[in-house]
CSV table of C-alpha atoms in Angstrom, one decimal:
chain,number,residue,atom,x,y,z
A,1,MET,CA,-178.2,-198.4,-8.0
A,2,LYS,CA,-175.9,-196.3,-9.8
A,3,LEU,CA,-178.0,-193.2,-11.3
A,4,LEU,CA,-176.9,-190.6,-13.9
A,5,ARG,CA,-177.9,-188.3,-16.4
A,6,TYR,CA,-176.0,-188.2,-20.0
A,7,GLY,CA,-176.0,-185.7,-23.0
A,8,ALA,CA,-175.2,-182.1,-23.8
A,9,SER,CA,-176.3,-179.7,-20.9
A,10,GLY,CA,-179.6,-179.3,-21.4
A,11,SER,CA,-180.7,-182.3,-23.1
A,12,GLU,CA,-179.3,-185.0,-20.7
A,13,LYS,CA,-181.3,-187.7,-20.7
A,14,PRO,CA,-181.5,-190.7,-17.6
A,15,GLY,CA,-179.3,-193.6,-17.2
A,16,LEU,CA,-177.7,-196.2,-15.1
A,17,LEU,CA,-174.2,-197.3,-14.5
A,18,ASP,CA,-174.0,-201.4,-15.0
A,19,SER,CA,-171.8,-204.0,-13.3
A,20,GLU,CA,-169.2,-203.5,-15.7
A,21,GLY,CA,-169.4,-199.3,-15.7
A,22,ASN,CA,-171.3,-199.4,-18.8
A,23,ILE,CA,-174.3,-196.7,-19.1
A,24,ARG,CA,-177.3,-197.8,-20.0
A,25,ASP,CA,-180.2,-195.9,-21.3
A,26,LEU,CA,-183.1,-195.3,-19.0
A,27,SER,CA,-185.5,-193.1,-21.2
A,28,GLY,CA,-188.0,-196.2,-21.1
A,29,ILE,CA,-188.7,-196.7,-18.3
A,30,VAL,CA,-188.5,-192.7,-17.0
A,31,PRO,CA,-188.0,-189.5,-18.7
A,32,ASP,CA,-185.7,-188.0,-16.0
A,33,ILE,CA,-183.7,-188.6,-12.8
A,34,GLY,CA,-185.3,-185.8,-10.5
A,35,GLY,CA,-188.7,-184.8,-9.0
A,36,GLU,CA,-191.3,-187.4,-9.1
A,37,TRP,CA,-189.5,-190.1,-10.9
A,38,LEU,CA,-187.0,-190.7,-7.7
A,39,ASP,CA,-190.0,-192.2,-5.2
A,40,ASP,CA,-190.0,-195.5,-4.2
A,41,ASP,CA,-192.3,-196.8,-7.2
A,42,ASN,CA,-189.9,-195.6,-9.6
A,43,LEU,CA,-186.8,-196.5,-8.3
A,44,HIS,CA,-188.3,-200.1,-8.2
A,45,ARG,CA,-189.1,-199.9,-11.5
A,46,ILE,CA,-185.4,-199.3,-12.6
A,47,ARG,CA,-184.4,-202.0,-10.1
A,48,SER,CA,-186.6,-204.3,-11.5
A,49,ALA,CA,-185.7,-203.8,-15.1
A,50,ASP,CA,-183.7,-206.6,-17.4
A,51,ILE,CA,-180.7,-204.2,-17.0
A,52,ALA,CA,-178.6,-206.4,-19.7
A,53,LYS,CA,-181.8,-205.3,-22.4
A,54,LEU,CA,-181.5,-201.7,-22.2
A,55,PRO,CA,-179.6,-199.8,-24.7
A,56,LEU,CA,-176.3,-199.4,-24.2
A,57,VAL,CA,-174.9,-195.7,-24.6
A,58,GLY,CA,-171.7,-194.9,-26.5
A,59,GLN,CA,-168.3,-194.1,-25.1
A,60,GLY,CA,-167.7,-190.7,-24.5
A,61,GLN,CA,-170.7,-189.1,-23.9
A,62,ARG,CA,-170.5,-185.8,-21.3
A,63,ILE,CA,-171.9,-186.9,-17.9
A,64,GLY,CA,-174.7,-183.9,-16.2
A,65,ALA,CA,-175.4,-183.5,-12.9
A,66,CYS,CA,-176.8,-186.7,-11.6
A,67,VAL,CA,-180.3,-184.8,-10.7
A,68,ALA,CA,-182.2,-182.5,-12.5
A,69,ILE,CA,-182.6,-179.1,-11.2
A,70,PRO,CA,-184.2,-179.2,-8.4
A,71,VAL,CA,-186.8,-176.8,-6.4
A,72,ASN,CA,-184.6,-175.9,-3.4
A,73,PHE,CA,-180.6,-176.7,-3.1
A,74,ILE,CA,-179.7,-176.3,0.6
A,75,ALA,CA,-176.7,-176.3,2.2
A,76,VAL,CA,-175.3,-177.0,5.9
A,77,GLY,CA,-172.3,-174.8,7.1
A,78,LEU,CA,-169.8,-175.5,9.5
A,79,ASN,CA,-171.1,-179.5,9.6
A,80,TYR,CA,-167.6,-180.9,10.5
A,81,ALA,CA,-166.2,-180.6,13.6
A,82,ASP,CA,-162.4,-180.1,12.3
A,83,HIS,CA,-163.5,-177.3,9.6
A,84,ALA,CA,-165.0,-175.7,12.5
A,85,ALA,CA,-162.1,-175.8,14.4
A,86,GLU,CA,-160.3,-174.6,10.9
A,87,SER,CA,-162.2,-171.4,11.1
A,88,GLY,CA,-161.8,-170.8,14.0
A,89,MET,CA,-165.4,-170.9,14.9
A,90,PRO,CA,-167.5,-172.6,17.7
A,91,LEU,CA,-169.5,-175.4,17.1
A,92,PRO,CA,-173.2,-174.6,16.3
A,93,SER,CA,-175.7,-175.7,18.5
A,94,GLU,CA,-178.0,-176.9,15.4
A,95,PRO,CA,-177.7,-176.8,11.8
A,96,ILE,CA,-176.4,-173.4,9.8
A,97,LEU,CA,-178.6,-173.3,6.9
A,98,PHE,CA,-178.3,-171.5,3.7
A,99,SER,CA,-179.7,-171.9,-0.1
A,100,LYS,CA,-177.6,-172.2,-2.9
A,101,ALA,CA,-179.3,-171.2,-6.4
A,102,PRO,CA,-180.6,-174.1,-8.0
A,103,ASN,CA,-179.0,-173.0,-11.5
A,104,CYS,CA,-175.4,-173.3,-10.6
A,105,ILE,CA,-175.8,-177.0,-10.7
A,106,VAL,CA,-173.6,-178.5,-13.3
A,107,GLY,CA,-172.1,-181.7,-14.2
A,108,PRO,CA,-169.5,-183.8,-12.5
A,109,CYS,CA,-166.7,-182.7,-15.1
A,110,ASP,CA,-167.8,-179.4,-16.0
A,111,ASP,CA,-165.6,-176.4,-16.2
A,112,VAL,CA,-165.9,-173.9,-12.9
A,113,ILE,CA,-166.2,-170.6,-14.2
A,114,ILE,CA,-164.4,-167.5,-12.2
A,115,PRO,CA,-167.3,-165.1,-12.0
A,116,PRO,CA,-166.2,-161.0,-12.8
A,117,ALA,CA,-164.7,-159.4,-10.1
A,118,SER,CA,-164.1,-162.8,-8.0
A,119,SER,CA,-161.0,-163.0,-6.1
A,120,GLY,CA,-161.7,-165.4,-3.4
A,121,LEU,CA,-162.7,-168.7,-5.0
A,122,ASP,CA,-163.0,-171.6,-3.2
A,123,TRP,CA,-163.3,-175.4,-3.2
A,124,GLU,CA,-165.3,-177.8,-0.7
A,125,ILE,CA,-166.1,-181.6,-0.9
A,126,GLU,CA,-169.3,-182.2,0.3
A,127,LEU,CA,-172.0,-185.5,0.7
A,128,ALA,CA,-174.9,-184.6,-1.0
A,129,PHE,CA,-178.3,-186.5,-0.7
A,130,VAL,CA,-181.3,-186.3,-2.8
A,131,ILE,CA,-185.1,-186.2,-1.4
A,132,GLY,CA,-187.2,-189.3,-3.0
A,133,LYS,CA,-190.2,-188.3,-1.2
A,134,ARG,CA,-192.1,-185.5,0.2
A,135,ALA,CA,-190.6,-184.4,3.7
A,136,TRP,CA,-192.4,-182.4,6.0
A,137,ASN,CA,-191.9,-182.4,9.7
A,138,VAL,CA,-190.3,-185.9,9.4
A,139,GLU,CA,-189.3,-187.7,12.3
A,140,GLU,CA,-185.5,-188.4,12.5
A,141,SER,CA,-186.1,-192.4,12.7
A,142,ASP,CA,-188.2,-192.0,9.4
A,143,ALA,CA,-185.8,-189.8,8.0
A,144,MET,CA,-184.0,-192.1,6.0
A,145,GLN,CA,-186.9,-193.3,3.7
A,146,HIS,CA,-187.2,-189.7,2.2
A,147,ILE,CA,-183.8,-189.7,0.6
A,148,ALA,CA,-183.7,-191.4,-2.6
A,149,GLY,CA,-179.8,-191.2,-2.9
A,150,PHE,CA,-176.3,-189.5,-2.1
A,151,CYS,CA,-174.1,-188.0,-4.2
A,152,ILE,CA,-170.9,-185.6,-4.5
A,153,CYS,CA,-171.4,-182.1,-4.4
A,154,ASN,CA,-168.2,-179.4,-5.2
A,155,ASP,CA,-169.5,-176.1,-3.1
A,156,ILE,CA,-168.1,-173.5,-5.0
A,157,SER,CA,-167.4,-170.8,-2.7
A,158,GLU,CA,-166.6,-166.8,-3.7
A,159,ARG,CA,-165.1,-166.0,0.0
A,160,THR,CA,-164.9,-162.0,-0.6
A,161,TRP,CA,-169.0,-161.9,-1.6
A,162,GLN,CA,-169.4,-164.6,1.4
A,163,LEU,CA,-168.1,-162.8,3.6
A,164,GLU,CA,-166.9,-159.2,3.2
A,165,GLY,CA,-168.9,-155.9,2.8
A,166,THR,CA,-172.3,-157.0,4.2
A,167,GLY,CA,-171.9,-160.8,4.0
A,168,GLN,CA,-174.5,-163.2,3.3
A,169,TRP,CA,-173.4,-167.0,2.4
A,170,LEU,CA,-176.0,-167.0,-0.6
A,171,LYS,CA,-174.2,-164.5,-2.6
A,172,GLY,CA,-170.9,-166.6,-2.1
A,173,LYS,CA,-172.3,-170.1,-3.2
A,174,SER,CA,-174.7,-169.4,-6.0
A,175,ALA,CA,-173.1,-167.8,-9.3
A,176,PRO,CA,-173.2,-170.3,-12.2
A,177,THR,CA,-171.0,-173.6,-12.2
A,178,PHE,CA,-170.8,-173.5,-8.2
A,179,GLY,CA,-172.6,-176.6,-7.7
A,180,PRO,CA,-171.0,-179.5,-9.7
A,181,LEU,CA,-172.9,-182.5,-8.7
A,182,GLY,CA,-172.5,-186.5,-9.5
A,183,PRO,CA,-171.0,-188.7,-11.5
A,184,TRP,CA,-173.9,-191.2,-9.5
A,185,LEU,CA,-176.9,-190.7,-7.5
A,186,VAL,CA,-176.4,-193.6,-5.7
A,187,THR,CA,-179.4,-195.3,-4.4
A,188,ARG,CA,-179.6,-195.1,-0.6
A,189,ASP,CA,-179.7,-199.1,-0.4
A,190,GLU,CA,-176.1,-199.0,-2.0
A,191,LEU,CA,-174.2,-197.3,1.0
A,192,ASP,CA,-174.0,-199.4,4.2
A,193,ASP,CA,-172.7,-196.3,6.6
A,194,ILE,CA,-173.0,-193.0,5.4
A,195,GLY,CA,-171.5,-191.9,8.3
A,196,ASN,CA,-168.0,-192.7,7.8
A,197,LEU,CA,-167.3,-192.5,4.1
A,198,ALA,CA,-163.4,-190.9,3.1
A,199,MET,CA,-163.5,-188.0,1.3
A,200,GLU,CA,-160.7,-186.3,-0.6
A,201,LEU,CA,-160.4,-183.2,-2.8
A,202,LYS,CA,-156.9,-182.3,-5.2
A,203,VAL,CA,-156.0,-179.2,-6.7
A,204,ASP,CA,-153.7,-179.5,-9.7
A,205,GLY,CA,-152.8,-182.9,-7.8
A,206,ARG,CA,-151.8,-181.7,-4.3
A,207,THR,CA,-154.2,-183.2,-1.7
A,208,MET,CA,-155.9,-180.0,0.1
A,209,GLN,CA,-158.9,-181.7,1.9
A,210,SER,CA,-159.1,-185.7,3.2
A,211,GLY,CA,-161.5,-186.2,5.9
A,212,SER,CA,-164.6,-188.4,6.5
A,213,THR,CA,-168.6,-188.1,7.1
A,214,LYS,CA,-167.6,-189.4,10.5
A,215,THR,CA,-166.6,-185.6,11.9
A,216,MET,CA,-170.0,-184.6,10.7
A,217,ILE,CA,-171.7,-183.0,13.6
A,218,PHE,CA,-175.3,-183.1,12.7
A,219,GLY,CA,-176.2,-186.5,10.7
A,220,VAL,CA,-178.0,-187.2,7.5
A,221,SER,CA,-181.3,-188.3,9.3
A,222,PHE,CA,-181.3,-185.7,12.1
A,223,LEU,CA,-180.8,-182.9,8.9
A,224,VAL,CA,-183.9,-184.5,7.1
A,225,SER,CA,-185.8,-184.1,10.3
A,226,TYR,CA,-184.6,-180.4,11.0
A,227,ILE,CA,-184.8,-178.9,7.8
A,228,SER,CA,-188.1,-180.7,7.2
A,229,ARG,CA,-189.7,-178.5,10.3
A,230,PHE,CA,-189.4,-175.4,8.8
A,231,ILE,CA,-189.5,-176.0,4.6
A,232,GLU,CA,-191.4,-178.8,2.8
A,233,LEU,CA,-188.5,-180.8,1.1
A,234,GLN,CA,-189.7,-181.8,-2.6
A,235,PRO,CA,-188.6,-184.6,-4.8
A,236,GLY,CA,-185.6,-183.9,-6.3
A,237,ASP,CA,-184.3,-181.7,-3.8
A,238,VAL,CA,-180.6,-181.4,-3.0
A,239,ILE,CA,-179.2,-180.8,0.4
A,240,THR,CA,-175.3,-180.8,1.2
A,241,THR,CA,-174.3,-181.3,4.2
A,242,GLY,CA,-170.5,-179.3,4.9
A,243,THR,CA,-167.1,-180.0,4.4
A,244,PRO,CA,-163.9,-181.1,6.3
A,245,PRO,CA,-161.4,-179.0,6.7
A,246,GLY,CA,-158.5,-178.3,4.0
A,247,VAL,CA,-160.3,-175.4,2.0
A,248,GLY,CA,-158.7,-172.6,0.7
A,249,MET,CA,-160.0,-169.7,3.0
A,250,GLY,CA,-158.4,-171.9,6.0
A,251,MET,CA,-154.8,-172.0,4.6
A,252,LYS,CA,-151.9,-169.0,5.8
A,253,PRO,CA,-151.9,-167.3,3.8
A,254,PRO,CA,-155.4,-168.4,1.8
A,255,VAL,CA,-155.2,-170.5,-1.2
A,256,PHE,CA,-157.7,-169.6,-3.8
A,257,LEU,CA,-158.5,-170.9,-7.0
A,258,LYS,CA,-157.3,-169.8,-10.4
A,259,ALA,CA,-157.5,-170.1,-14.2
A,260,GLY,CA,-156.0,-173.2,-14.8
A,261,ASN,CA,-156.8,-175.2,-11.6
A,262,VAL,CA,-158.0,-178.5,-12.1
A,263,MET,CA,-159.8,-180.2,-8.4
A,264,GLU,CA,-160.5,-183.5,-8.3
A,265,LEU,CA,-162.9,-184.9,-5.8
A,266,SER,CA,-163.7,-188.4,-4.5
A,267,ILE,CA,-166.1,-190.1,-1.9
A,268,TRP,CA,-165.6,-193.4,-1.5
A,269,GLY,CA,-168.8,-195.4,-3.2
A,270,LEU,CA,-169.9,-192.3,-4.9
A,271,GLY,CA,-167.4,-191.8,-7.8
A,272,GLU,CA,-165.1,-189.0,-9.1
A,273,GLN,CA,-165.5,-185.6,-10.5
A,274,ARG,CA,-162.8,-183.3,-12.2
A,275,GLN,CA,-163.3,-179.7,-12.8
A,276,MET,CA,-161.1,-177.2,-14.5
A,277,VAL,CA,-161.0,-173.6,-13.5
A,278,ARG,CA,-161.4,-171.1,-16.2
């Protein structure tokens, strides 16, 4: 299933994308896409519904983030071998974890806002997954059962704040609009091989990132197991898993986002995003 949230910011309603590309309203089945409503029982209720009888949603609706604001928004740094090489850094021996502020999450086509005093705004296309069932000290072999689905994340980053001065990745990753998610949350049963998904990000029509999840150092199941050793993951939590090469910081000289730039992102099976920078 392709689950989504539509409507004005802060007032989104739950929806489902049908086989013809129409949005169907799910408000009669679940109140939202997020939290406890992502467990297997509720996903089964949605899956069992007669989709043709669900109300059609009119054209032109804003698509919001595909999941309600989570308790935890966790990111994995340097998790692609080719991106680590681009950054001139050794491959990590274990996952590098940091947090993004949950309230930086926005819709897949919402504007990305340049913060005051920003000088190094950068892009990162990433595969993200959303927890569907509480995960604490989970075995890797059981990890997939704790995932509700997958989506695209643009891990917007302010490199000056992230790396200069005292640094700290949290500072460079959490400003408002720094976490576009969606357009859809694709349930785990729909993706046969999450370890081999083509990824692409363009800026003003120019391809900047063209990679695949096959170059991930730590796979999704391992990440669930590893993170759950330290953090009790809750239904609705979002984990974004790193980016392939082609970020602006890695170019010579570095290239950063400016007002008026348009980013377009796609991951096979997960749809597309489009954001204007302003």
